[in-house]
Tab-separated table of C-alpha atoms in Angstrom:
chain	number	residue	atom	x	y	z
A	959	UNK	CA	46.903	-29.026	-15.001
A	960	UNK	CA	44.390	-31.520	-15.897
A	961	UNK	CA	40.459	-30.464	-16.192
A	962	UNK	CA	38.935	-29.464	-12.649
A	963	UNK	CA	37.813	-32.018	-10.234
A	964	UNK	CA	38.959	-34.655	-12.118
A	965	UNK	CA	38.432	-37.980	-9.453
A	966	UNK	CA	41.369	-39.681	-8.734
A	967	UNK	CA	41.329	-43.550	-8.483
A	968	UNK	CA	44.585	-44.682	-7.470
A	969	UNK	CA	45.200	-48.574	-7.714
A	970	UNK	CA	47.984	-47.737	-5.457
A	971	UNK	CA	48.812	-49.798	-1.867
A	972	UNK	CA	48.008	-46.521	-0.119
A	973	UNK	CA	44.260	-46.422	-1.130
A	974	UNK	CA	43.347	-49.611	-2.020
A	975	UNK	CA	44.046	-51.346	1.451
A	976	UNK	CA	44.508	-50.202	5.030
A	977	UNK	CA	47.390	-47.467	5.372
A	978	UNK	CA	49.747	-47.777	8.300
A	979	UNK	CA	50.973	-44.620	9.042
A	980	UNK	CA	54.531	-43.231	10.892
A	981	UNK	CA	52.752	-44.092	13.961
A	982	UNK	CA	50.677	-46.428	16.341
A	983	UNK	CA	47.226	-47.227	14.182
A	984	UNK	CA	45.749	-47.214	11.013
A	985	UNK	CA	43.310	-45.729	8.979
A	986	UNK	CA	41.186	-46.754	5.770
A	987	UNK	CA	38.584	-45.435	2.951
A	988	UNK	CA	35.419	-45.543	3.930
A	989	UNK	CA	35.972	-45.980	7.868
A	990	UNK	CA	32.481	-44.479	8.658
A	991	UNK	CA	30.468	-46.295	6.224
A	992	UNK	CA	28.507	-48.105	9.059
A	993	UNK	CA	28.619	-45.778	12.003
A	994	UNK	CA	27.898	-42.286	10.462
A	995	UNK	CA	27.332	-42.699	6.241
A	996	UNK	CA	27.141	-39.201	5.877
A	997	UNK	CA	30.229	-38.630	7.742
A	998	UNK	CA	32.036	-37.272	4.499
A	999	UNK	CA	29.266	-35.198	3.139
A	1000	UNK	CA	28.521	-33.727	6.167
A	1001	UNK	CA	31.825	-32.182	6.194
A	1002	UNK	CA	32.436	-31.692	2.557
A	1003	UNK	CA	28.824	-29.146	2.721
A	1004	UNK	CA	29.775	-27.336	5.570
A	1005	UNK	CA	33.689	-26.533	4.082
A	1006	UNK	CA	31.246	-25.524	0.747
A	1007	UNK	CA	29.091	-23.370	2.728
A	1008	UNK	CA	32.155	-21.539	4.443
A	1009	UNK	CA	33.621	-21.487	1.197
A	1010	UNK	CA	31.441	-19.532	-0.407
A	1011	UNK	CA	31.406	-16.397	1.580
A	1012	UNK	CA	35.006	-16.641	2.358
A	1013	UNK	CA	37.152	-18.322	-0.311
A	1014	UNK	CA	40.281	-18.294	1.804
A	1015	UNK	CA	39.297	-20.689	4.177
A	1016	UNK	CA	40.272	-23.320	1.769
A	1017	UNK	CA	44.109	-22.835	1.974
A	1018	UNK	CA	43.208	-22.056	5.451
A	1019	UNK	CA	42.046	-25.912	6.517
A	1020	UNK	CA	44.789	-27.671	4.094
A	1021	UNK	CA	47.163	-25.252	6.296
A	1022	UNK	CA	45.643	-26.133	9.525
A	1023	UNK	CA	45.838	-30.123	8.790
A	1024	UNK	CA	49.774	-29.613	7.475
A	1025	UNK	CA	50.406	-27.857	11.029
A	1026	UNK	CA	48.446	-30.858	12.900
A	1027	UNK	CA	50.197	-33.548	11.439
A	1028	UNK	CA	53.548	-32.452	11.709
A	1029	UNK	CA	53.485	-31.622	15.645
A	1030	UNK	CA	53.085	-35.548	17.021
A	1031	UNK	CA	51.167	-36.629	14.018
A	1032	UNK	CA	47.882	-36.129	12.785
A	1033	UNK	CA	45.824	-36.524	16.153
A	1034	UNK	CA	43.602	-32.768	15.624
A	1035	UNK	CA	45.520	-31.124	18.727
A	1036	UNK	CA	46.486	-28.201	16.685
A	1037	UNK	CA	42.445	-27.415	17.350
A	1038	UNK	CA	42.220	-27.409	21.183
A	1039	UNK	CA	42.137	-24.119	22.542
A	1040	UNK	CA	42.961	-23.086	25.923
A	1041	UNK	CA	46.290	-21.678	27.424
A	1042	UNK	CA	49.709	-23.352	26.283
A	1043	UNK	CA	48.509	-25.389	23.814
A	1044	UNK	CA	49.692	-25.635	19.814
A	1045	UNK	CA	46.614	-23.114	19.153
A	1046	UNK	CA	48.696	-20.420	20.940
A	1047	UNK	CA	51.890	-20.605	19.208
A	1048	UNK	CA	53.040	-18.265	17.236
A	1049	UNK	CA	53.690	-20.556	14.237
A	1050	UNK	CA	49.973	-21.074	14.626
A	1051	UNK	CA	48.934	-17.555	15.202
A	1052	UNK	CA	47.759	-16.918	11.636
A	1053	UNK	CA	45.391	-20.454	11.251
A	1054	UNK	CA	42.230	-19.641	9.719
A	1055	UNK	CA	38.900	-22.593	9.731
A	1056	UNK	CA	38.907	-23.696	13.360
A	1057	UNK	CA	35.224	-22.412	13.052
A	1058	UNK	CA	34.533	-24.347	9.784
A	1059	UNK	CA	35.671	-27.908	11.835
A	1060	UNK	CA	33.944	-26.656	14.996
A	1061	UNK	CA	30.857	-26.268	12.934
A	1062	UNK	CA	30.867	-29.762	10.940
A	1063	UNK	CA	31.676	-31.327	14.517
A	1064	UNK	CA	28.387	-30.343	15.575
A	1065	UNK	CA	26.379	-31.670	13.181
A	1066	UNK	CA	28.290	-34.854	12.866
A	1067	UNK	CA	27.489	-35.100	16.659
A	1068	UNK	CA	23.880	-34.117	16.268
A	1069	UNK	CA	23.973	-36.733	13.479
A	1070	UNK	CA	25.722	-39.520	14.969
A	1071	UNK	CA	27.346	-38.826	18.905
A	1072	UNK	CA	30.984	-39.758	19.517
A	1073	UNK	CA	31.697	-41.323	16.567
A	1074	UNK	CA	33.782	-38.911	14.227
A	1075	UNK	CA	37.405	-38.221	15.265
A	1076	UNK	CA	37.948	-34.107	14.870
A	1077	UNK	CA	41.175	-35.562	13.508
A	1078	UNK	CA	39.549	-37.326	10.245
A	1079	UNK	CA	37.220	-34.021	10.059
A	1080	UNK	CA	40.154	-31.906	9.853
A	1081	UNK	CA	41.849	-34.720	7.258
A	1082	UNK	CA	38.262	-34.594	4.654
A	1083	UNK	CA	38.319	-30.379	4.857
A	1084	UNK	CA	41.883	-30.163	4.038
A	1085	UNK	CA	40.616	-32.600	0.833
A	1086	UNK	CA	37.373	-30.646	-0.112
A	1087	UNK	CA	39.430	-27.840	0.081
A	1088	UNK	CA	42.048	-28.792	-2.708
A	1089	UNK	CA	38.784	-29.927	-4.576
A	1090	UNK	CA	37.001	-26.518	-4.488
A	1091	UNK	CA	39.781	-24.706	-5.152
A	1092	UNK	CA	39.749	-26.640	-8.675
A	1093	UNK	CA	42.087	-29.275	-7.497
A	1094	UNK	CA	42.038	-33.228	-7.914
A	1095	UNK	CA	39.809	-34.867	-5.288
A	1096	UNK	CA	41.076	-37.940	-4.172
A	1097	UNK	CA	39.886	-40.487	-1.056
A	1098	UNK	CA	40.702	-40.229	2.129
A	1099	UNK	CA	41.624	-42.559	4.942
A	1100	UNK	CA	40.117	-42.232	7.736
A	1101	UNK	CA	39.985	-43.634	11.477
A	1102	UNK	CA	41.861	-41.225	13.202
A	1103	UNK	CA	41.316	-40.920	16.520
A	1104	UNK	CA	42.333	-37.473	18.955
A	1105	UNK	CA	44.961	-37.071	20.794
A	1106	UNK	CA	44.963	-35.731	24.289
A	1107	UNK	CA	47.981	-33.855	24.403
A	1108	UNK	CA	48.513	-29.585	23.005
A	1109	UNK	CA	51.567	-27.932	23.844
A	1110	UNK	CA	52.772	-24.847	22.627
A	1111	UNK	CA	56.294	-25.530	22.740
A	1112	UNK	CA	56.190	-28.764	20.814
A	1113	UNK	CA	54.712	-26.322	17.910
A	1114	UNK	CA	58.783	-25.632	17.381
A	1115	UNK	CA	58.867	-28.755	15.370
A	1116	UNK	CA	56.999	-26.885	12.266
A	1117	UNK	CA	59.134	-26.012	9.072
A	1118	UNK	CA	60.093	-22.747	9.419
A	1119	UNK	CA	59.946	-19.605	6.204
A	1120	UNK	CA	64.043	-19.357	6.674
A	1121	UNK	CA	65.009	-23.141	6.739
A	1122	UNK	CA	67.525	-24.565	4.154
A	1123	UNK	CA	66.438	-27.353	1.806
A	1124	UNK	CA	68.135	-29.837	3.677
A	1125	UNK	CA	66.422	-28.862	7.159
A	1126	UNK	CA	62.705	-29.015	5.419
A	1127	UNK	CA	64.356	-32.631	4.243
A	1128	UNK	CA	65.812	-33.488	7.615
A	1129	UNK	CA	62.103	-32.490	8.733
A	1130	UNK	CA	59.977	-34.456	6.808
A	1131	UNK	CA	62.179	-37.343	7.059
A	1132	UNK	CA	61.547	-37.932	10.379
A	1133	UNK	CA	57.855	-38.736	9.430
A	1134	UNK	CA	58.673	-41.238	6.212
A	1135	UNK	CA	58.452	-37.872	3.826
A	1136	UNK	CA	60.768	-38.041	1.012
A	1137	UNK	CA	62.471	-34.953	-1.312
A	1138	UNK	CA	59.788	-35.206	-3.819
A	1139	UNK	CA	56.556	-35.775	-0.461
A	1140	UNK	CA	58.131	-32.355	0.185
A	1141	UNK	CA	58.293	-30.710	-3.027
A	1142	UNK	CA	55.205	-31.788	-3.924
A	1143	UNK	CA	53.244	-31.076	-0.533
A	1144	UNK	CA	55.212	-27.475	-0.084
A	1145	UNK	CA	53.085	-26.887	-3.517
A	1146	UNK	CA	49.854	-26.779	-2.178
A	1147	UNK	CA	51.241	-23.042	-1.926
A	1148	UNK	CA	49.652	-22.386	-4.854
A	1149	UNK	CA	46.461	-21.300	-3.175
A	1150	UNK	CA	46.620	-19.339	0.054
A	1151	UNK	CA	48.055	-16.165	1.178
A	1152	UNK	CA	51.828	-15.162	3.382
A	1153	UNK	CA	51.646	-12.189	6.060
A	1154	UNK	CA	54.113	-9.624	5.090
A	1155	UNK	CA	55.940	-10.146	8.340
A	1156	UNK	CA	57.129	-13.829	6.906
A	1157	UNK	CA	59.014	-12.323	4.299
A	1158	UNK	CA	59.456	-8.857	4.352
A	1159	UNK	CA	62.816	-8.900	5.436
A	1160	UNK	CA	63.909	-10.483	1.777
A	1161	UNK	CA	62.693	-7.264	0.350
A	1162	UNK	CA	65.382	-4.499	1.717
A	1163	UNK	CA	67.767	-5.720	4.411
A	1164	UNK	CA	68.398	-9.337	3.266
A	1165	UNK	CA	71.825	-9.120	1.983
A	1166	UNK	CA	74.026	-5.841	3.066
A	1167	UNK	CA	71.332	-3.914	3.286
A	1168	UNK	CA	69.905	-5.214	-0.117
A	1169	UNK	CA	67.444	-7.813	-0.997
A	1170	UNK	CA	67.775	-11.298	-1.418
A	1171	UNK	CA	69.237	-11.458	-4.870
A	1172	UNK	CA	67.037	-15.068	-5.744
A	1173	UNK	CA	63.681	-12.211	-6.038
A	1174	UNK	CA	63.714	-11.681	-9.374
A	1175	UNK	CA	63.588	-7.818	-9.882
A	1176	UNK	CA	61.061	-7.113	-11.628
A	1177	UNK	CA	58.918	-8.820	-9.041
A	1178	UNK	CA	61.346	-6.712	-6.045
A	1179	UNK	CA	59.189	-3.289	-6.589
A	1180	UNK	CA	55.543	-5.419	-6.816
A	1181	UNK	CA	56.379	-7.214	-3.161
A	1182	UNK	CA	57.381	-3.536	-1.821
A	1183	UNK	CA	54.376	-2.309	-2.871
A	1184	UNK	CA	52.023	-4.824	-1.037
A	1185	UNK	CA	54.567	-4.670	1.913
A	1186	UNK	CA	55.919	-1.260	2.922
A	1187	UNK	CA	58.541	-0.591	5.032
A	1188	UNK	CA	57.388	0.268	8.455
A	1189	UNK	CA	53.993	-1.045	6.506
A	1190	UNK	CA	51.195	-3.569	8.161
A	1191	UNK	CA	53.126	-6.242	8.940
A	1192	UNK	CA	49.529	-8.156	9.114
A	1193	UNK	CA	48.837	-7.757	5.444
A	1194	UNK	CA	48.528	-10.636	3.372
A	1195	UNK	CA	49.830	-11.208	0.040
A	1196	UNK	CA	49.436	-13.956	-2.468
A	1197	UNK	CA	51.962	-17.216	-2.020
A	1198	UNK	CA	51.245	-17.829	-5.469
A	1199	UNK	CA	51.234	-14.669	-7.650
A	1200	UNK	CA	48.513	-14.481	-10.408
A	1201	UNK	CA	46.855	-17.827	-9.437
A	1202	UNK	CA	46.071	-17.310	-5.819
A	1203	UNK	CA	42.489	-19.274	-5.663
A	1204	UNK	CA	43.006	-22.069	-8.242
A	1205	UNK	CA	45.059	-25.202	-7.739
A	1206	UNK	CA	47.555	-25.608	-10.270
A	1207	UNK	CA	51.326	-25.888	-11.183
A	1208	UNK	CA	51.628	-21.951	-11.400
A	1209	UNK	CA	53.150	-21.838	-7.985
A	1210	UNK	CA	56.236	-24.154	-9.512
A	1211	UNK	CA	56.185	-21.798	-13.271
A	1212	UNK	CA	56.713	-18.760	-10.379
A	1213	UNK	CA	59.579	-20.292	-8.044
A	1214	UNK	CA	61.420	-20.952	-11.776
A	1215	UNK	CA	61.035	-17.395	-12.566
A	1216	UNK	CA	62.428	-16.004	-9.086
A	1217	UNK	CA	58.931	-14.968	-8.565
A	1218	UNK	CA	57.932	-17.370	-4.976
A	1219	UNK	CA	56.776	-15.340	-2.182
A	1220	UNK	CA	58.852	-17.089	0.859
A	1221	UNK	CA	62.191	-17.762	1.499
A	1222	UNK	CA	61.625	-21.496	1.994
A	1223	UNK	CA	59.639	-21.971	-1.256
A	1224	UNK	CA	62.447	-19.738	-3.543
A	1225	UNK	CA	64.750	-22.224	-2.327
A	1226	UNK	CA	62.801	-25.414	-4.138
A	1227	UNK	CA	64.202	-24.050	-7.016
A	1228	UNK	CA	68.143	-22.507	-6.215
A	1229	UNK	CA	68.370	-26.268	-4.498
A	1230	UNK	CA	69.329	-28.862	-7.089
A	1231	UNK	CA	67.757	-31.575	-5.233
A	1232	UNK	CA	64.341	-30.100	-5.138
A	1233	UNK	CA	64.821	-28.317	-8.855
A	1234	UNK	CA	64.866	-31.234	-10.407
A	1235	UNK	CA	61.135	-31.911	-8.816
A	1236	UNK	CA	59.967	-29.004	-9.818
A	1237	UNK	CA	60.461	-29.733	-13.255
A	1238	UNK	CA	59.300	-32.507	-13.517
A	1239	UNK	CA	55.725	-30.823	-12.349
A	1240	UNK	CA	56.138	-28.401	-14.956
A	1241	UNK	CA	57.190	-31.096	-17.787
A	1242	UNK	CA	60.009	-29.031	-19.101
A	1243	UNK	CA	62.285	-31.327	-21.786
A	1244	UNK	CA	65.085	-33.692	-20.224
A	1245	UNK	CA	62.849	-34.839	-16.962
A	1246	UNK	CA	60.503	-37.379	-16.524
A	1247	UNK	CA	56.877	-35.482	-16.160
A	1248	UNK	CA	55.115	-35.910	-13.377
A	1249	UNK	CA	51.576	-35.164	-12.991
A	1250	UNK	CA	51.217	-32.717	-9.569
A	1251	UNK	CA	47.506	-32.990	-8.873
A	1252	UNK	CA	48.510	-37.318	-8.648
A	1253	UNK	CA	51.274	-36.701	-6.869
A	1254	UNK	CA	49.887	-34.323	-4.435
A	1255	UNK	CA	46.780	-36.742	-3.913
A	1256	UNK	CA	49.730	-39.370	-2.888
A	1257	UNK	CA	51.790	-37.483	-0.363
A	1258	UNK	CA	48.478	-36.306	1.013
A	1259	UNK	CA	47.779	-39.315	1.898
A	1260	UNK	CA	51.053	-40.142	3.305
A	1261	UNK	CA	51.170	-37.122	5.320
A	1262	UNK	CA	47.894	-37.748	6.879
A	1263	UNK	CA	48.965	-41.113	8.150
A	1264	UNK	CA	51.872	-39.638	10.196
A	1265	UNK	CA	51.463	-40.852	13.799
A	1266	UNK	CA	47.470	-41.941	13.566
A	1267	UNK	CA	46.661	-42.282	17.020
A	1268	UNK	CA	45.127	-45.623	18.751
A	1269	UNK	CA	44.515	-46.720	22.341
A	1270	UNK	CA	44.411	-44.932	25.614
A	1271	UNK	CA	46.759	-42.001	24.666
A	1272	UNK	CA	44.134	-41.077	22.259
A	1273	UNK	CA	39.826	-40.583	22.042
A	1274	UNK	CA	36.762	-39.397	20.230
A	1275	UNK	CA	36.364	-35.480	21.261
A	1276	UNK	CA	33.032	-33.849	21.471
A	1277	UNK	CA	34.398	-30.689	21.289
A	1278	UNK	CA	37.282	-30.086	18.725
A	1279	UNK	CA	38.400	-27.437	20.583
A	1280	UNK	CA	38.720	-29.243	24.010
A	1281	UNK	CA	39.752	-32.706	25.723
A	1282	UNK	CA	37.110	-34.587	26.934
């Protein structure tokens, strides 16, 4: 990968002027310039602050804002807490950071009231995060307003650990994601960690009684080790072996080798249709190369215009964790 927090100016349509997104309104760079200046740093210094006493908030928030924006777009109602709502579904179960946005909500309100969208604070953490993590930094859209509406069930609509190739491509479809938005944004698995419940039934009863014969065995005993049989199903093991905490193409170099962590991911590579994506990040011979840290910048910014929120169906929380 290119040099650490390398800046990424993009002379690209999605940057340079408004971006519509799959939805009702539209967002652009530098949205709080006026109202609340320090919008950005405010949030970028309290993600740093978590950061350092707890690194793993940082795949954490990019996590959290994946989750948002794929349950009726990118409106923060993954963060509202309080019975039947997104928060308490099990796909969300494992979220880590709603403290992080809760925090940088307060001072943004202490520093200018009503103005910030929990929404566009969720959007800027899920960048910092890349960023400290030694990935690009890019800008960020914003203008997002919140959405009024958390329901557990609707939660359904996330990607799920077992889906086939064409199911994640049926899935991000439906929001204007393409085969190589979803390659490329599935990749931001190289930082974070997987449960062993997620996966541990590739590891012994997969195939008659066996495991799934895409883990490459040499990697078979290493996974066993971290997740027993009748082990703690809560334990959490690396998505990206060897390269956990740094964001790189590592995570692509281990799906070639038969070395991914999740069903889903191991499946970017036995798919010809998303192979040929993955290496192209990688720049093996015969492909066009294509840089990942650009690329992810781009279908970041994509993704976080899926069904931007506008109007009466929408507001300006107080609370992240709570309608107004």
């Amino acid at each position: 990968m290119e040099p650490s927090y390398i800046f990424l100016t993009m002379a690209v349509t999605l940057l340079s002027m408004p971006a519509t997104g799959f939805g009702q309104g539209t967002t652009r760079v530098g949205f709080y310039s006026k109202t609340c200046p320090r919008a950005e740093s405010i949030v970028k210094s309290t993600v740093e602050s978590h950061f350092r006493s707890n690194p793993a908030i940082a795949p954490g928030l990019l996590r959290m804002h994946f989750h948002d924006c794929f349950v009726n777009g990118c409106d923060g109602s993954v963060l509202i807490d309080g019975p039947n709502t997104e928060r308490k579904a099990v796909q969300n179960s494992l979220l880590r950071g709603f403290d992080v946005i809760d925090k940088a909500k307060a001072k943004l309100e202490a520093a200018c009231p009503g103005v910030v969208s929990c929404a566009d604070i969720l959007a800027l953490a899920a960048r910092d995060s890349v960023v400290l993590t030694k990935g690009i930094n890019w800008k960020v859209p914003t203008g997002r307003r919140d959405g009024k509406v958390s329901l557990q069930s609707d939660a359904a609509k996330l990607p799920g650990f077992t889906d086939s190739i064409e199911s994640q491509k049926q899935q991000f479809a439906r929001f204007g994601l393409n085969t190589q938005d979803l390659v490329t944004l599935v990749g931001g698995h190289t930082i974070g960690t997987a449960a062993c419940l997620v996966f541990n039934y590739r590891l012994n009863n997969f195939t008659n009684g066996g495991p799934d014969p895409t883990i490459n065995p040499s990697f078979l005993p290493q996974l066993r080790s971290l997740c027993p049989q009748n082990g703690n199903n809560f334990q959490r093991v690396d998505l990206d072996t060897g390269s956990a905490n740094k964001f790189d193409t590592s995570f692509f170099t281990n799906l070639k080798n038969g070395r991914g962590v999740l069903e889903s991911d191991q499946k970017l590579w036995t798919d010809a249709s998303t192979r040929t994506f993955v290496q192209q990040f990688l720049g093996e011979k015969g492909v066009r190369k294509l840089n990942f840290g650009k690329e992810f910048a781009k279908s970041m910014v994509k993704m976080s215009n899926i069904g931007v929120k506008t109007g009466s169906n929408s507001e300006i929380r107080r609370v992240c964790s709570a309608i107004n």
